[in-house]
Short mmCIF file of C-alpha atoms in Angstrom, two decimals:
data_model
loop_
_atom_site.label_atom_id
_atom_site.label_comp_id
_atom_site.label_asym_id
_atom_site.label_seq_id
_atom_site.Cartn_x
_atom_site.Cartn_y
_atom_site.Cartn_z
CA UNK A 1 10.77 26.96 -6.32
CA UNK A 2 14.63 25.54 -6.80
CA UNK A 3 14.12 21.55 -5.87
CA UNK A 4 17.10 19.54 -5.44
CA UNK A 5 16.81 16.22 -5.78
CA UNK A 6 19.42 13.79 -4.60
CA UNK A 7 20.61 10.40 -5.20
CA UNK A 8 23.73 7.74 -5.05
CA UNK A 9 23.41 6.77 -8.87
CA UNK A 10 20.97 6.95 -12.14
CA UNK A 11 21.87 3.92 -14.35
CA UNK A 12 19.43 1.87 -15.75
CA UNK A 13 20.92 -1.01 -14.01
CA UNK A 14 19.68 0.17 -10.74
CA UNK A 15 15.95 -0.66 -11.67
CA UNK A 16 12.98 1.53 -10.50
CA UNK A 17 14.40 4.23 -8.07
CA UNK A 18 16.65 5.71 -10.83
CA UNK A 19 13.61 5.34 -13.05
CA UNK A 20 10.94 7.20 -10.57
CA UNK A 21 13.15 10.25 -9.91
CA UNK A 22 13.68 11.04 -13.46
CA UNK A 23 9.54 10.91 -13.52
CA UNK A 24 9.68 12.99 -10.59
CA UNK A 25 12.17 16.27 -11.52
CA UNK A 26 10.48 16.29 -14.62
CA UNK A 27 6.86 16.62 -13.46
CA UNK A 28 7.95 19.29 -11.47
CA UNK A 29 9.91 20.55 -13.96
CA UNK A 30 6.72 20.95 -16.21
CA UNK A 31 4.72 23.11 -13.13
CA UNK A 32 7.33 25.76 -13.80
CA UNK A 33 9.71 25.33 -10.74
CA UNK A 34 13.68 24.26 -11.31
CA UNK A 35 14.91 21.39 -10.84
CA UNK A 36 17.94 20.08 -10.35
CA UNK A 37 19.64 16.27 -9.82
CA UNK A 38 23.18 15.63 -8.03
CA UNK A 39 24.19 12.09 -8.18
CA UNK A 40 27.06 10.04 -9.40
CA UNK A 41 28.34 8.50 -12.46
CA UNK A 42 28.45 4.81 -10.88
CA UNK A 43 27.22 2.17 -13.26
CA UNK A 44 28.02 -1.18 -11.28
CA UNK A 45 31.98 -1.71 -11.28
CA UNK A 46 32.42 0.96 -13.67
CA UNK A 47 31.07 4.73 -14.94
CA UNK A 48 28.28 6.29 -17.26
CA UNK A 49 29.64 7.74 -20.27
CA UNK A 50 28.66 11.13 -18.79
CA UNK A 51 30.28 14.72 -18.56
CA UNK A 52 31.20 15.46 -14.32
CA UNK A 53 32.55 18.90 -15.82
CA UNK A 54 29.42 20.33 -16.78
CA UNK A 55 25.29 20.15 -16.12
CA UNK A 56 23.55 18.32 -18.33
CA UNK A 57 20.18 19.39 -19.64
CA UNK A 58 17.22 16.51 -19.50
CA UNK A 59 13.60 17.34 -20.49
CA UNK A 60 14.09 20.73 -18.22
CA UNK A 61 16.23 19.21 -15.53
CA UNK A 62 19.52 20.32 -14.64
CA UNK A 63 21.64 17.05 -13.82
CA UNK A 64 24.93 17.11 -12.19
CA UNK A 65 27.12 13.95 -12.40
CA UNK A 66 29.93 13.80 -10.30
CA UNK A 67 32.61 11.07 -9.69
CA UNK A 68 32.28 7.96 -7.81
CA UNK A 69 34.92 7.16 -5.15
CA UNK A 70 35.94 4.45 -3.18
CA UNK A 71 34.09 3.37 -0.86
CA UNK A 72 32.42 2.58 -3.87
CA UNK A 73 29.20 0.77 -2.03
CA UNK A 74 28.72 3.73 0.37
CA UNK A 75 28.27 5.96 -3.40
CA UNK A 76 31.53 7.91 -1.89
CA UNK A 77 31.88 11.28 -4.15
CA UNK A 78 33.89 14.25 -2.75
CA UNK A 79 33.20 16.23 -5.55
CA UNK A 80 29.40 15.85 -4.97
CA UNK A 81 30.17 16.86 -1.14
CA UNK A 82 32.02 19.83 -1.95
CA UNK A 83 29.41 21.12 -4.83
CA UNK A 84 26.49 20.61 -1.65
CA UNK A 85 28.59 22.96 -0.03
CA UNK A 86 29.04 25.84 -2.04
CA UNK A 87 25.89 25.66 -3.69
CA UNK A 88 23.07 23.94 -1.13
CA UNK A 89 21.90 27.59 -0.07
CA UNK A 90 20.34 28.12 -3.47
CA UNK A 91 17.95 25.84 -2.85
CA UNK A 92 14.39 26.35 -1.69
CA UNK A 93 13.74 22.37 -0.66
CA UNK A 94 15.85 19.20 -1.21
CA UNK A 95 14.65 15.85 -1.44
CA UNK A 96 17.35 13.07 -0.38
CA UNK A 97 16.64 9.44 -1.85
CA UNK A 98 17.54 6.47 0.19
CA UNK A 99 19.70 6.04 3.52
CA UNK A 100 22.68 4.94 4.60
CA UNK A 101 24.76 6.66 1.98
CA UNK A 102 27.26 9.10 1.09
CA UNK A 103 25.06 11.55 -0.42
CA UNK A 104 22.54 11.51 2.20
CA UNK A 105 24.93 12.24 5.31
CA UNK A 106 26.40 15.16 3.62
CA UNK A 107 23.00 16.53 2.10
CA UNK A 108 21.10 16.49 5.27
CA UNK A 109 24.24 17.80 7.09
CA UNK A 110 24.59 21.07 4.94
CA UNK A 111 20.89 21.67 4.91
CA UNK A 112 20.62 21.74 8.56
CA UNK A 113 23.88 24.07 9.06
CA UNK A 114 22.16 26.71 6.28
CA UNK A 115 18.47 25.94 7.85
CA UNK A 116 17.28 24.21 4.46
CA UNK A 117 14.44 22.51 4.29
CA UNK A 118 14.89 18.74 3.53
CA UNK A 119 12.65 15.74 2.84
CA UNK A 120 14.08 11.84 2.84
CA UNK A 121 12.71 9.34 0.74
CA UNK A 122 13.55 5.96 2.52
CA UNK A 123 13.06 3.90 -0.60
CA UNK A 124 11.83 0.93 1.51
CA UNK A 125 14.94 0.85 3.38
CA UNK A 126 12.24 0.63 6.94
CA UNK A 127 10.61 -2.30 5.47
CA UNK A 128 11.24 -5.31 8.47
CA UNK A 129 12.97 -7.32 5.92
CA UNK A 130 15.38 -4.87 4.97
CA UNK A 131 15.67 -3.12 8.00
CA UNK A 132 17.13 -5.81 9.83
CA UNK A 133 19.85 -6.66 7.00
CA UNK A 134 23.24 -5.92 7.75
CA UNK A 135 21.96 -4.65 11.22
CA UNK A 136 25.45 -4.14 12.57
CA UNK A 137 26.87 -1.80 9.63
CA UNK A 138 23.23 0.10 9.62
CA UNK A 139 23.31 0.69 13.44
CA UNK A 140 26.88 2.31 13.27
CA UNK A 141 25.44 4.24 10.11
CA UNK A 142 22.59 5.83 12.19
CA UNK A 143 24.56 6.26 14.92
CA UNK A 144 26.99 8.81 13.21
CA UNK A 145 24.48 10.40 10.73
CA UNK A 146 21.16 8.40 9.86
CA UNK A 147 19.11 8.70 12.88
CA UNK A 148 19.67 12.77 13.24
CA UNK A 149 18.78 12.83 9.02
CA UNK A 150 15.62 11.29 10.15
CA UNK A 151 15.09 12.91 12.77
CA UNK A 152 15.63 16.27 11.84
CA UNK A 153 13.95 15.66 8.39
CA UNK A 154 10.91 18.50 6.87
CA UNK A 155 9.26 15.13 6.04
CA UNK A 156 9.67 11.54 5.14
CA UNK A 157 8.13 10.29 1.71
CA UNK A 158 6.83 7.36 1.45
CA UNK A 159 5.12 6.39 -1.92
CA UNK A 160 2.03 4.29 -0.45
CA UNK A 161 0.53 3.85 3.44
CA UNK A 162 2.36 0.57 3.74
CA UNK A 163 5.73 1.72 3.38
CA UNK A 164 4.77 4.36 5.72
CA UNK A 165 2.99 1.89 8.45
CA UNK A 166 5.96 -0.52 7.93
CA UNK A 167 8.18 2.44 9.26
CA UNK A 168 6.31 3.52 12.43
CA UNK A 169 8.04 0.73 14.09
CA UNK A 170 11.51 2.66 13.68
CA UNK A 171 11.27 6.51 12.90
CA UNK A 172 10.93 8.76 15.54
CA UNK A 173 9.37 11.39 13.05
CA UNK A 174 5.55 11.57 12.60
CA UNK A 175 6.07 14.16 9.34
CA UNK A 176 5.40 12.29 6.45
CA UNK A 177 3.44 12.57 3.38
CA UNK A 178 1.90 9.64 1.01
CA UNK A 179 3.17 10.38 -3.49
CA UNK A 180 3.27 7.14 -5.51
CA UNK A 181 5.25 7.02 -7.94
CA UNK A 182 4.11 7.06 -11.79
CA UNK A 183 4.26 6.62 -15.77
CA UNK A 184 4.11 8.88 -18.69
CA UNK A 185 1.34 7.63 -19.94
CA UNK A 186 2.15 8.03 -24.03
CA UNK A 187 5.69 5.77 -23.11
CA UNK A 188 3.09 2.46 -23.10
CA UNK A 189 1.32 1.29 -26.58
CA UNK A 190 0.95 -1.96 -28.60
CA UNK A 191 3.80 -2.18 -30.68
CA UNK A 192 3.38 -2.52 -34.25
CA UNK A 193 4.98 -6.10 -34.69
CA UNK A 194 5.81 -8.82 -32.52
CA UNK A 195 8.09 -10.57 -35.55
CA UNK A 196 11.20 -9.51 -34.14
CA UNK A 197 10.76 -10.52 -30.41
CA UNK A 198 9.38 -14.14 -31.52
CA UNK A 199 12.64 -14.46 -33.98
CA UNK A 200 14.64 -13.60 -31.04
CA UNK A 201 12.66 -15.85 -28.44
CA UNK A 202 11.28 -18.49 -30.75
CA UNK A 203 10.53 -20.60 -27.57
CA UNK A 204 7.95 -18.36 -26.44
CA UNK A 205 5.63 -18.81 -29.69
CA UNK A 206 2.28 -20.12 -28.89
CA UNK A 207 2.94 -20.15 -24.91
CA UNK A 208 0.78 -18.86 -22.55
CA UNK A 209 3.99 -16.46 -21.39
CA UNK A 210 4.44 -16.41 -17.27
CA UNK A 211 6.22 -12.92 -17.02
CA UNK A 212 8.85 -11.92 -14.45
CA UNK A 213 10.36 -8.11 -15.04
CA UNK A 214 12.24 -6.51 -12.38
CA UNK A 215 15.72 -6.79 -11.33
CA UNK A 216 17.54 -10.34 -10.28
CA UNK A 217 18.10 -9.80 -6.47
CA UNK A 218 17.15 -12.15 -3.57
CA UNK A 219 14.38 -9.88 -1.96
CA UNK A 220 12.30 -11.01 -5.38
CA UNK A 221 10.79 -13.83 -4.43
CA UNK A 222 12.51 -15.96 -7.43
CA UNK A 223 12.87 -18.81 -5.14
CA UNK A 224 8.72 -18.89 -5.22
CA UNK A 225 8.49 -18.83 -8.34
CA UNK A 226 10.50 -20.81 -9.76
CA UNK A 227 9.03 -23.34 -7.72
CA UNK A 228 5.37 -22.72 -8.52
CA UNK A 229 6.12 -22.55 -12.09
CA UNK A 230 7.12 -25.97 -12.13
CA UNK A 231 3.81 -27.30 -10.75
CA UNK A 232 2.61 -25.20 -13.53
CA UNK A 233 4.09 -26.98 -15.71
CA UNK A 234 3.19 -30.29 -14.65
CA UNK A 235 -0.28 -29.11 -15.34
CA UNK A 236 0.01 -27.12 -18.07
CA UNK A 237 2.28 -28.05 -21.66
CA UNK A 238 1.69 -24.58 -23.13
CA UNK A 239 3.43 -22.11 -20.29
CA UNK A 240 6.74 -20.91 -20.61
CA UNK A 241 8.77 -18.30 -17.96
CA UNK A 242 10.00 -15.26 -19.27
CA UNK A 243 12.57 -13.62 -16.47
CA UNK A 244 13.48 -10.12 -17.99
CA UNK A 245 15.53 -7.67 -15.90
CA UNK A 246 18.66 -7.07 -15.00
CA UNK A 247 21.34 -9.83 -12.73
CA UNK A 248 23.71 -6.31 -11.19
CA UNK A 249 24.85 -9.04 -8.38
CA UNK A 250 25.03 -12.76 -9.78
CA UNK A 251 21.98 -14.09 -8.62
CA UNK A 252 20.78 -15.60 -11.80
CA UNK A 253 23.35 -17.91 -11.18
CA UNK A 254 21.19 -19.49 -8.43
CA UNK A 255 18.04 -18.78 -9.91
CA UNK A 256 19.30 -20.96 -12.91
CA UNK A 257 20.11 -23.79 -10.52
CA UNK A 258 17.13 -24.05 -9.24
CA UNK A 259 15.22 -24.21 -12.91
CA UNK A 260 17.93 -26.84 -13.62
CA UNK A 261 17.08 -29.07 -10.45
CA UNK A 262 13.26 -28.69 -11.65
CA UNK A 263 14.00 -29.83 -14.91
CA UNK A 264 12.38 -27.10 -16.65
CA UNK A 265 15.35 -25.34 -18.25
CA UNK A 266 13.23 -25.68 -21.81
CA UNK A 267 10.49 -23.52 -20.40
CA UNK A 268 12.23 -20.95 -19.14
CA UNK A 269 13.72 -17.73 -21.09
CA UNK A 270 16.06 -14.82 -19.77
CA UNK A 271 16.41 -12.15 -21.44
CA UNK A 272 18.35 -9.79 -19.73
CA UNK A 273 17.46 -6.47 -19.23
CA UNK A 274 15.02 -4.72 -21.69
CA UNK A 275 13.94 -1.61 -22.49
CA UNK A 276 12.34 0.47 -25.43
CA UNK A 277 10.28 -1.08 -28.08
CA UNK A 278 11.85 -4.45 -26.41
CA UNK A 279 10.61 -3.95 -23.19
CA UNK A 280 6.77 -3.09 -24.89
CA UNK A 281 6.88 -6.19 -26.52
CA UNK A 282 7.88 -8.34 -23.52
CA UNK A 283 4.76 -7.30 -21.70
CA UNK A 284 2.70 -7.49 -25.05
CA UNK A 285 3.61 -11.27 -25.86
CA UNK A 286 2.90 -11.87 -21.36
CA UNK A 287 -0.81 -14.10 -20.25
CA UNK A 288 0.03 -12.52 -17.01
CA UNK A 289 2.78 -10.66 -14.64
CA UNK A 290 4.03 -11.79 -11.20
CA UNK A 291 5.95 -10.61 -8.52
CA UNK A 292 6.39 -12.14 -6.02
CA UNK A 293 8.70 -10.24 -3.88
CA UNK A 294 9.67 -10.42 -0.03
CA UNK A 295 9.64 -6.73 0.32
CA UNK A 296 9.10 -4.41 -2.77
CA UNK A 297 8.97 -0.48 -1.87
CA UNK A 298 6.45 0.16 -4.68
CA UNK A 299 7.12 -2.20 -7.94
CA UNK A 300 6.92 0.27 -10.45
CA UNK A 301 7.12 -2.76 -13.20
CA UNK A 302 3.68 -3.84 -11.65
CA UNK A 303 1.53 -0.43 -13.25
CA UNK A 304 3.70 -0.59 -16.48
CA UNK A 305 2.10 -4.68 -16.62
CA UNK A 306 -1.13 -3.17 -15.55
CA UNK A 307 -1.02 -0.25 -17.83
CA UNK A 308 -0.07 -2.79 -20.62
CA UNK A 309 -3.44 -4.63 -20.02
CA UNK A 310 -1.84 -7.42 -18.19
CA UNK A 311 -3.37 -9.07 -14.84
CA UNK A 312 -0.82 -9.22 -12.05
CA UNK A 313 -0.08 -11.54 -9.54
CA UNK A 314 1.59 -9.76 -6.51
CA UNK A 315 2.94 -10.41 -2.83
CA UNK A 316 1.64 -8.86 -0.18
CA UNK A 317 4.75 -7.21 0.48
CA UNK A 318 4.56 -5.33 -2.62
CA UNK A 319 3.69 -2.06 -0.92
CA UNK A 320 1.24 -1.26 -3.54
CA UNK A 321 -0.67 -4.49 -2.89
CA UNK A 322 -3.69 -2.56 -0.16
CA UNK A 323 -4.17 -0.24 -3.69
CA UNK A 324 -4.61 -3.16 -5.91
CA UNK A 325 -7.05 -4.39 -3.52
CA UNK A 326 -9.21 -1.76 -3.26
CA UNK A 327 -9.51 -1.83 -6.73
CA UNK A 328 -9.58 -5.21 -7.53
CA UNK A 329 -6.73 -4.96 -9.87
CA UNK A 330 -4.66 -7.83 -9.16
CA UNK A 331 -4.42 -11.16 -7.23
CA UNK A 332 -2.47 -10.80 -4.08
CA UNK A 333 -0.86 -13.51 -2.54
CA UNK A 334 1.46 -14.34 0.95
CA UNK A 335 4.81 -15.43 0.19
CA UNK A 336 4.01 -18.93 -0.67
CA UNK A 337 4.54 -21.14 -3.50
CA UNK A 338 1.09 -22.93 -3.22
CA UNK A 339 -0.85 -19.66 -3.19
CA UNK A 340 1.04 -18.69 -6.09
CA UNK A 341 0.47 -21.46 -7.78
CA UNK A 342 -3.08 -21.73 -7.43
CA UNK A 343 -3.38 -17.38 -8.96
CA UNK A 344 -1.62 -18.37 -12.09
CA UNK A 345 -3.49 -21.62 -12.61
CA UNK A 346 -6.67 -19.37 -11.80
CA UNK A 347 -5.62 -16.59 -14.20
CA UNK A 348 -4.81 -19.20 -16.97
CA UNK A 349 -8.12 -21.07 -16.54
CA UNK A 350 -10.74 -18.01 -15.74
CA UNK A 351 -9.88 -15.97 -18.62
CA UNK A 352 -12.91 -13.69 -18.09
CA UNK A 353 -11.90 -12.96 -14.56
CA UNK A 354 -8.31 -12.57 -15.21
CA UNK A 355 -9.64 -9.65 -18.03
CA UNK A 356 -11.42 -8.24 -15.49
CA UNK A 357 -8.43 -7.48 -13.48
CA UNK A 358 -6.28 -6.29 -16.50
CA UNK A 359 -9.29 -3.57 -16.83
CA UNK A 360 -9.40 -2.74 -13.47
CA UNK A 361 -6.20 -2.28 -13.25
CA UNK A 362 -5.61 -0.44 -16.28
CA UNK A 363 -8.49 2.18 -15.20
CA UNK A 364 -6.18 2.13 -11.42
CA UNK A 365 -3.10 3.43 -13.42
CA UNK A 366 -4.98 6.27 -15.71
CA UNK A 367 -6.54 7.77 -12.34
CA UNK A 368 -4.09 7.80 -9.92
CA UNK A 369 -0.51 6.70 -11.70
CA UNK A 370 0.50 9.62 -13.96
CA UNK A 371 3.13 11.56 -13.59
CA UNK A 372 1.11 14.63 -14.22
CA UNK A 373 -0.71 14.10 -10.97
CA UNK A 374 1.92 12.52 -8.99
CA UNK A 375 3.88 16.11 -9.96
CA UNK A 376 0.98 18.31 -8.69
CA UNK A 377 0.80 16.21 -5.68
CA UNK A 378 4.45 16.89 -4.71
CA UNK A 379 4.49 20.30 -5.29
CA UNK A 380 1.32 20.70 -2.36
CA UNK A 381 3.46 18.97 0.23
CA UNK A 382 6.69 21.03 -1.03
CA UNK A 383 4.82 24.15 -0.51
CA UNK A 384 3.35 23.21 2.62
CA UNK A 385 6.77 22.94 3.94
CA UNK A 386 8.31 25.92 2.85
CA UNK A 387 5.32 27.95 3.30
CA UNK A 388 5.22 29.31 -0.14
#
């Protein structure tokens, strides 16, 4: 088959959705079908030092970069529009990530007026708590173009049941399918020396290491933990907070406040974004991972903790959180500071227990979180739609 895939950008910066569709087009690249990526050079206020004249060839993916535009926020690229319509027809199935953007109203337009099949991936944008954000712009949005995408849609993709319940309430298209999203499995190993992350972080040395990793953005739940960590610390003299990820939008700013009115500004690290041998060693130095988020699509951070041999702490509005149940991979808490205080003091104290998670959860990653599979599984529901 020729698969597009579509999407408003692919910097790093942007966390686990521009991660998870480069995991994607390759798997299916690697079941013999080609693939292709449009998207746009946007990397925050400025642009990827990438070619928009000419494809660029990625582990057997064809991706096209074209030029951001303002309306910068809405991912505006005319040269993106104009390339969908000359050269959408080619295309056996296309698969359009996220609403309420640029790329999306034109995509799903030109599909329907050449009778191309398209699926939407909604990213978590149905999720309650970020549905009803910005309600007035989003309402005008699906009044001109979202609501007919939707609705006219092969399919909506939702990468575990939650997401997918969480939307019932406003789709008015039953066709959906369930594909998680996954890891390359020979990307994760012990690194050969922690030296160089201690020299870097000497404050971490000999701490039982509290680890945050995903971007800095409100829906995180930073507020939480930042306030369980210092009852933590009242109890405990050997923790220390490691906050790795990207801050795209300034909220460290007020993350750092509140460690500052806790007085715990010496037991807290942040590190920025990290990624590479960097990244490995973060989660190899970690007692434990939490997220605590208010709404997380899938938290594709959590299986690269649990892959890593760590025990997570999650929310349960990390969509993946009915999985990690059924496993008993991971501690899942509601959205309160007391709860998540009492899981890390548990997974600090009850180190047998909090093993017995990391292995669970490792063995929940190997069977159902590889990319090989999550590939295969695509491809069925492609096929099924396009009756190949």
């Amino acid at each position: 088959m020729k698969i597009l895939h579509i999407m408003a950008n692919l910097a790093p910066r942007y966390g686990g959705p521009s991660q998870a569709i480069v995991g994607m087009t390759e798997s299916l690249s690697n079941l013999s079908h080609e693939v292709t990526i449009f998207t746009t050079n946007q990397d925050g206020d400025g642009v990827l030092d990438v070619s928009t004249k000419e494809p660029i060839q990625r582990n057997g993916v064809t991706i096209r970069y074209f030029s951001i535009q303002t309306p910068r926020f809405f991912g505006t690229s005319f040269p993106m529009l104009r390339e969908l319509k000359r050269e959408i027809r080619k295309f056996d199935i296309v698969h359009i990530h996220s609403l309420y953007l640029f790329h999306g109203a034109v995509a799903a337009y030109y599909c329907r007026k050449y009778n191309i099949p398209y699926i939407v991936r909604p990213h978590g944008t149905l999720d309650p708590f970020l549905y009803k954000r910005h309600r007035g712009r989003k309402a005008i949005l699906e009044f001109l173009f979202e609501n007919k995408n939707l609705n006219h849609a092969a399919a909506l993709h939702y990468t575990t049941e939650e997401e997918w319940e969480l939307a019932k309430e406003f789709i008015n298209n039953p066709n959906g399918f369930v594909v998680p999203n996954g890891i390359n499995l020979e990307n994760y190993y012990s690194p050969k020396s922690l030296d160089e992350f201690y020299d870097k972080y000497p404050e971490i040395k000999g701490k039982k290491v509290v680890l945050f990793f995903s971007r800095l953005n409100f829906k995180k739940g930073l507020d939480l933990l930042i306030d369980s960590f210092t009852q933590v610390a009242k109890q405990k003299e050997d923790v220390h907070l490691m906050i790795v990820g990207p801050d795209n939008e300034g909220y460290g700013a007020q993350v750092k406040g509140w460690i500052k009115e806790n007085n715990i500004d010496n037991k807290v690290t942040f590190t920025g974004m990290l990624t590479g041998e960097e990244k490995l060693q973060a989660l190899s130095v970690a007692e434990m991972f939490v997220l605590p988020s208010y709404s997380e699509n899938f938290g594709i951070s959590v299986i690269e903790a649990m892959i890593m041999g760590l025990p997570v702490i999650i929310s349960n509005k990390v969509n993946i959180y009915r999985e990690l149940l059924k496993c008993d991979a991971g501690e899942v808490v509601n959205c309160n500071s007391e709860e998540l205080t009492r899981s890390i003091l548990k997974l600090l104290d009850d180190t047998t227990y909090a093993q017995k998670l990391a292995s669970n959860g490792e063995k929940m990653v190997k069977e159902y979180y590889q990319w090989s599979e999550v590939g295969k599984s695509l491809e069925k529901n492609y096929k099924s739609i396009v009756n190949v």
